[in-house]
PDB file of C-alpha atoms in Angstrom:
ATOM      1  CA  ALA A  35      22.806 -41.385 -92.430  1.00  0.00           C
ATOM      2  CA  SER A  36      19.240 -41.159 -91.275  1.00  0.00           C
ATOM      3  CA  VAL A  37      16.850 -38.263 -91.960  1.00  0.00           C
ATOM      4  CA  ASN A  38      13.406 -37.711 -90.476  1.00  0.00           C
ATOM      5  CA  ILE A  39      11.070 -35.194 -92.121  1.00  0.00           C
ATOM      6  CA  ARG A  40       7.951 -34.249 -90.205  1.00  0.00           C
ATOM      7  CA  VAL A  41       5.129 -32.422 -91.975  1.00  0.00           C
ATOM      8  CA  PRO A  42       3.129 -30.480 -89.362  1.00  0.00           C
ATOM      9  CA  SER A  43      -0.535 -31.352 -88.918  1.00  0.00           C
ATOM     10  CA  GLY A  44      -2.735 -29.024 -90.940  1.00  0.00           C
ATOM     11  CA  VAL A  45      -0.186 -28.941 -93.771  1.00  0.00           C
ATOM     12  CA  ALA A  46      -0.784 -30.977 -96.930  1.00  0.00           C
ATOM     13  CA  ALA A  47       2.171 -32.448 -98.806  1.00  0.00           C
ATOM     14  CA  ARG A  48       3.209 -33.814-102.179  1.00  0.00           C
ATOM     15  CA  ILE A  49       6.253 -36.058-101.790  1.00  0.00           C
ATOM     16  CA  ARG A  50       8.598 -37.378-104.455  1.00  0.00           C
ATOM     17  CA  ALA A  51      11.221 -39.722-103.049  1.00  0.00           C
ATOM     18  CA  SER A  52      13.850 -41.862-104.701  1.00  0.00           C
ATOM     19  CA  GLY A  53      17.054 -43.514-103.623  1.00  0.00           C
ATOM     20  CA  ALA A  54      19.446 -46.093-104.991  1.00  0.00           C
ATOM     21  CA  LEU A  55      20.240 -47.971-101.781  1.00  0.00           C
ATOM     22  CA  ALA A  56      18.078 -45.948 -99.422  1.00  0.00           C
ATOM     23  CA  GLU A  57      15.228 -47.104 -97.256  1.00  0.00           C
ATOM     24  CA  ILE A  58      12.362 -44.664 -97.745  1.00  0.00           C
ATOM     25  CA  LYS A  59       9.381 -44.798 -95.377  1.00  0.00           C
ATOM     26  CA  VAL A  60       6.367 -42.549 -95.941  1.00  0.00           C
ATOM     27  CA  ASP A  61       3.259 -42.442 -93.727  1.00  0.00           C
ATOM     28  CA  ARG A  62       0.853 -43.864 -96.311  1.00  0.00           C
ATOM     29  CA  ASN A  63      -2.183 -43.269 -94.122  1.00  0.00           C
ATOM     30  CA  ARG A  64      -1.525 -39.558 -94.282  1.00  0.00           C
ATOM     31  CA  PHE A  65       0.113 -39.446 -97.719  1.00  0.00           C
ATOM     32  CA  PRO A  66      -1.340 -42.169 -99.964  1.00  0.00           C
ATOM     33  CA  ARG A  67       0.557 -42.989-103.134  1.00  0.00           C
ATOM     34  CA  GLU A  68      -0.919 -41.585-106.357  1.00  0.00           C
ATOM     35  CA  GLY A  69       1.082 -42.539-109.413  1.00  0.00           C
ATOM     36  CA  GLY A  70       4.734 -41.764-108.717  1.00  0.00           C
ATOM     37  CA  VAL A  71       4.129 -39.436-105.747  1.00  0.00           C
ATOM     38  CA  TYR A  72       2.774 -39.592-102.228  1.00  0.00           C
ATOM     39  CA  GLN A  73       0.149 -36.921-101.720  1.00  0.00           C
ATOM     40  CA  SER A  74      -2.307 -35.674 -99.128  1.00  0.00           C
ATOM     41  CA  PRO A  75      -5.880 -36.245-100.339  1.00  0.00           C
ATOM     42  CA  ASP A  76      -6.638 -32.504 -99.958  1.00  0.00           C
ATOM     43  CA  TYR A  77      -3.375 -31.264-101.496  1.00  0.00           C
ATOM     44  CA  ASP A  78      -4.979 -29.435-104.429  1.00  0.00           C
ATOM     45  CA  THR A  79      -7.322 -27.369-102.229  1.00  0.00           C
ATOM     46  CA  ALA A  80      -5.256 -27.028 -99.042  1.00  0.00           C
ATOM     47  CA  PRO A  81      -4.339 -23.465 -98.049  1.00  0.00           C
ATOM     48  CA  ASN A  82      -1.107 -24.699 -96.426  1.00  0.00           C
ATOM     49  CA  LYS A  83       0.964 -27.168 -98.417  1.00  0.00           C
ATOM     50  CA  VAL A  84       4.519 -28.194 -99.101  1.00  0.00           C
ATOM     51  CA  ASP A  85       6.348 -30.033-101.879  1.00  0.00           C
ATOM     52  CA  VAL A  86       9.071 -32.417-100.706  1.00  0.00           C
ATOM     53  CA  ASP A  87      11.583 -33.830-103.191  1.00  0.00           C
ATOM     54  CA  VAL A  88      14.076 -36.354-101.812  1.00  0.00           C
ATOM     55  CA  ASP A  89      16.810 -37.946-103.921  1.00  0.00           C
ATOM     56  CA  THR A  90      19.398 -39.896-101.981  1.00  0.00           C
ATOM     57  CA  GLY A  91      21.959 -42.598-102.565  1.00  0.00           C
ATOM     58  CA  VAL A  92      22.250 -44.401 -99.258  1.00  0.00           C
ATOM     59  CA  GLY A  93      20.672 -44.124 -95.834  1.00  0.00           C
ATOM     60  CA  SER A  94      17.222 -43.976 -94.349  1.00  0.00           C
ATOM     61  CA  ILE A  95      14.500 -41.381 -94.939  1.00  0.00           C
ATOM     62  CA  THR A  96      11.301 -41.259 -92.877  1.00  0.00           C
ATOM     63  CA  ILE A  97       8.501 -38.827 -93.753  1.00  0.00           C
ATOM     64  CA  SER A  98       5.536 -38.450 -91.430  1.00  0.00           C
TER      65      SER A  98
END
């Protein structure tokens, strides 16, 4: 299976993604990796934000 998650512009995100045999692609320009998470640089102060937790076994996940 393939899943695409799109975070609207103007919304900050903190993304935790893991998968055993999954291909996980995150837009690192928009969500640079900090430690074990991908996070918008303005996440802490953003008025609009979302937390995304993805845990999958197989497939493809794209987050942009």
